[in-house]
Amino acid sequence: MTELGPSLIEAKGITKEFRKGESVVHALRGIDMRLAESEFLAVMGPSGSGKSTLLHILGCLERPTSGDYMLGGLNVLEASDEELSHIRASRIGFVFQTFNLVPHLDVYENVELPFLYSSFDDQEIKQRVLEAIKRVGLNERLKHRPAELSGGEMQRTAIARAIAIKPAIILADEPTGNLDSNTGLEILTLFQKLHEDGATIAMITHDRTVASFAQKTTLFKDGKCVDTI
Ligand code: ADP
Ligand code: MG
């Protein structure tokens, strides 16, 4: 067992309820989770078990109904909405199943997007964008729009956009879900490479093979963490 670094994420007793009229969905029923810096975690479980809900909370897109959440020593639940959006923009790199690229922007412009409201100067932004694109192997595709890319290249673009800000953590929700198995393998190999270079990653999947690329897997069932392997 390799020694774990300092805690990046510490979540305790996280619950999330969605209310609609009289009915309540208990999406998360008390999640405890710790993620160290430079760890690569998979969260695995069947559809509807609460995986995406957890990722949204970890990524500060949503607030839990109850519980405690510390991210890099900061109490997320006490943060204002403005502070949360700053945390999202500067510390979280999101990767989604559907890539979420802007269709009329090319690869370079998509990766540049997170810097729209940043305080970096133009030279620094350009350097970060090009470095991120190079790391995912898309230097030859700078001027291509999403429609002119393969699925794997679209996901690589999304990963470049996520890592360009040098986030504290990459949160990936079924990142290979829309890709054929060979392309999925390429993306997982890329995540492993980023992890070897020090990235902290939490990746959601319902697929055991995909989860096997992570160091550690947390199993979800009915909004609860039932095992960690
Ligand atoms: P998973 O990602 O594991 O498939 P989700 O986290 O998406 O699961 O969903 C967990 C449960 O919460 C499901 O029953 C889902 O229908 C419900 N849910 C998720 N988001 C919402 C929402 N915005 N409003 C109402 N119910 C939701
Ligand atoms: Mg989901």
XYZ file of C-alpha atoms and ligand atoms in Angstrom:
257
model
C 0.000 0.000 0.000
C 1.443 3.361 -0.993
C 1.379 6.032 1.658
C -1.483 8.495 1.307
C -0.884 12.221 1.111
C -2.817 14.889 3.026
C -6.599 14.880 2.754
C -8.052 16.836 -0.136
C -11.648 15.841 0.440
C -13.285 14.981 3.737
C -17.015 14.437 3.622
C -19.061 13.204 6.557
C -22.686 12.188 6.744
C -23.608 13.711 3.387
C -27.309 13.411 2.592
C -29.266 14.759 -0.353
C -33.013 14.803 -0.678
C -34.941 15.894 -3.733
C -38.478 16.992 -2.947
C -41.269 17.168 -5.446
C -44.648 17.965 -3.920
C -45.379 15.242 -1.391
C -42.691 12.846 -2.558
C -39.070 12.810 -1.426
C -36.190 11.048 -3.154
C -33.362 10.181 -0.789
C -30.528 10.301 -3.316
C -27.763 10.150 -0.685
C -28.308 8.638 2.747
C -25.178 9.510 4.725
C -21.940 9.309 2.776
C -18.543 9.416 4.492
C -15.623 9.864 2.185
C -11.965 10.802 2.350
C -9.797 11.408 -0.661
C -6.088 12.114 -0.356
C -4.107 14.337 -2.689
C -2.944 12.418 -5.764
C -5.396 9.561 -5.199
C -7.372 8.007 -8.056
C -10.766 6.863 -6.801
C -13.585 5.152 -8.679
C -17.174 5.397 -7.437
C -19.102 2.427 -8.746
C -22.737 1.473 -8.436
C -25.921 0.798 -10.378
C -27.954 3.491 -12.104
C -29.868 5.625 -9.612
C -27.586 4.813 -6.669
C -26.584 8.467 -6.179
C -23.187 8.604 -7.903
C -23.819 11.722 -9.987
C -25.496 13.461 -7.064
C -22.360 12.886 -4.989
C -20.140 14.177 -7.803
C -22.244 17.339 -8.089
C -21.853 17.939 -4.369
C -18.102 17.234 -4.389
C -17.799 19.609 -7.362
C -19.758 22.349 -5.532
C -22.483 22.347 -8.189
C -25.036 21.476 -5.524
C -25.238 21.715 -1.762
C -26.026 18.660 0.361
C -29.184 18.554 2.479
C -27.010 17.762 5.512
C -23.488 16.704 6.384
C -19.998 18.204 6.434
C -17.750 18.783 3.477
C -14.159 20.043 3.650
C -12.291 20.615 0.385
C -8.612 21.420 0.775
C -9.210 22.648 4.327
C -12.140 24.869 3.328
C -15.602 24.312 4.777
C -17.674 24.208 1.599
C -21.026 24.379 3.405
C -20.154 27.721 4.955
C -19.075 29.214 1.613
C -21.284 31.742 -0.180
C -22.617 31.044 -3.683
C -19.989 33.409 -5.038
C -17.199 31.577 -3.216
C -18.561 28.265 -4.504
C -18.461 29.420 -8.101
C -14.902 30.622 -7.568
C -13.947 27.204 -6.138
C -15.564 25.489 -9.126
C -13.788 27.677 -11.645
C -10.347 27.511 -10.066
C -10.123 24.133 -8.306
C -12.441 21.632 -10.012
C -11.941 20.039 -13.413
C -15.154 18.408 -14.667
C -15.315 15.685 -17.307
C -18.758 14.439 -18.395
C -20.061 11.479 -20.373
C -21.412 13.806 -23.062
C -18.193 15.897 -23.264
C -20.109 19.222 -22.928
C -18.056 21.077 -25.554
C -19.292 24.265 -27.201
C -20.060 23.289 -30.825
C -19.115 26.553 -32.545
C -15.752 26.838 -30.769
C -12.634 24.962 -31.902
C -10.425 22.820 -29.646
C -8.228 25.730 -28.579
C -11.223 27.954 -27.788
C -13.020 25.228 -25.837
C -9.961 24.654 -23.655
C -9.566 28.413 -23.205
C -13.155 28.813 -21.907
C -12.452 28.337 -18.170
C -10.089 31.322 -18.328
C -12.785 33.723 -19.509
C -13.046 35.415 -16.126
C -9.617 34.540 -14.788
C -6.997 37.034 -13.708
C -4.155 35.393 -15.662
C -2.509 37.442 -18.400
C -2.927 36.406 -22.036
C 0.522 34.851 -22.274
C -0.067 32.646 -19.218
C -3.471 31.561 -20.553
C -2.049 30.676 -23.952
C 0.748 28.673 -22.349
C -1.647 26.732 -20.118
C -4.103 26.031 -22.939
C -1.393 24.765 -25.305
C 0.268 22.703 -22.585
C -3.049 21.022 -21.691
C -3.830 20.289 -25.353
C -0.367 18.802 -25.788
C -0.791 16.575 -22.743
C -3.897 14.980 -24.240
C -2.191 14.621 -27.632
C -4.338 17.017 -29.665
C -1.749 19.568 -30.845
C -2.619 18.722 -34.442
C -6.312 19.506 -33.896
C -6.259 23.060 -32.524
C -8.583 24.498 -35.171
C -11.052 21.604 -35.293
C -14.580 22.048 -34.025
C -16.246 19.240 -32.024
C -18.188 18.010 -35.099
C -14.835 17.495 -36.829
C -13.473 15.302 -34.020
C -13.926 11.645 -33.078
C -15.604 10.786 -29.757
C -12.223 10.062 -28.188
C -10.849 13.395 -29.413
C -13.890 15.221 -28.021
C -13.315 13.649 -24.618
C -9.597 14.502 -24.834
C -10.586 18.117 -25.500
C -12.851 18.047 -22.439
C -9.993 16.598 -20.368
C -7.631 19.311 -21.637
C -10.227 21.915 -20.608
C -10.428 20.287 -17.161
C -6.650 20.156 -16.564
C -5.739 23.546 -18.083
C -6.761 25.348 -14.878
C -4.506 22.973 -12.876
C -7.400 21.899 -10.676
C -7.067 20.402 -7.213
C -9.256 17.525 -8.403
C -10.646 16.068 -11.623
C -14.245 14.852 -11.275
C -15.313 12.551 -14.099
C -18.893 11.257 -14.505
C -18.965 8.114 -16.691
C -16.184 9.562 -18.902
C -16.113 6.529 -21.202
C -19.883 5.969 -21.265
C -20.314 7.307 -24.825
C -17.171 5.725 -26.276
C -16.450 2.329 -27.828
C -14.310 0.070 -25.670
C -10.977 0.743 -27.418
C -11.447 4.503 -27.274
C -12.603 4.172 -23.670
C -9.385 2.347 -22.907
C -7.363 5.210 -24.393
C -9.186 7.706 -22.181
C -8.662 5.561 -19.074
C -4.972 5.225 -19.921
C -4.815 9.011 -20.180
C -6.415 9.348 -16.711
C -3.839 6.902 -15.362
C -1.039 8.955 -16.891
C -2.428 12.156 -15.333
C -2.648 10.338 -12.016
C 0.985 9.185 -12.304
C 1.885 12.844 -12.847
C 0.153 13.704 -9.552
C -3.491 14.456 -10.439
C -6.245 13.690 -7.921
C -9.174 12.006 -9.684
C -12.643 10.829 -8.670
C -14.305 8.900 -11.485
C -17.832 7.571 -11.574
C -18.732 4.420 -13.420
C -21.180 1.539 -13.375
C -18.573 -0.665 -15.063
C -16.184 -2.872 -13.099
C -13.538 -2.863 -15.854
C -13.494 0.934 -15.927
C -13.250 1.054 -12.120
C -10.235 -1.276 -12.209
C -8.136 1.584 -13.627
C -8.437 3.460 -10.320
C -6.424 2.745 -7.162
C -9.458 2.344 -4.974
C -13.172 1.745 -5.626
C -16.068 2.848 -3.458
C -19.235 0.846 -4.063
C -22.587 2.615 -3.951
C -26.022 1.174 -3.404
C -29.249 3.080 -2.734
C -27.476 6.291 -1.771
C -25.067 4.578 0.583
C -21.453 3.572 0.384
C -21.547 -0.169 0.997
C -17.892 -1.086 0.508
C -14.457 0.227 -0.459
C -12.077 -2.104 -2.275
P -26.623 7.695 -10.558
O -25.682 8.746 -11.048
O -25.976 6.708 -9.642
O -27.328 7.006 -11.681
P -28.163 9.929 -9.509
O -27.273 10.568 -8.518
O -28.263 10.576 -10.839
O -27.754 8.383 -9.674
O -29.625 9.828 -8.914
C -29.905 9.292 -7.626
C -31.408 9.416 -7.359
O -31.758 10.789 -7.209
C -32.275 8.878 -8.488
O -33.407 8.272 -7.905
C -32.640 10.113 -9.257
O -33.864 9.953 -9.923
C -32.737 11.165 -8.167
N -32.386 12.524 -8.658
C -31.172 12.921 -9.115
N -31.186 14.232 -9.436
C -32.451 14.675 -9.198
C -33.104 15.946 -9.324
N -32.474 17.013 -9.763
N -34.418 16.013 -8.957
C -35.077 14.927 -8.490
N -34.514 13.703 -8.337
C -33.217 13.573 -8.679
Mg -25.146 9.269 -12.990
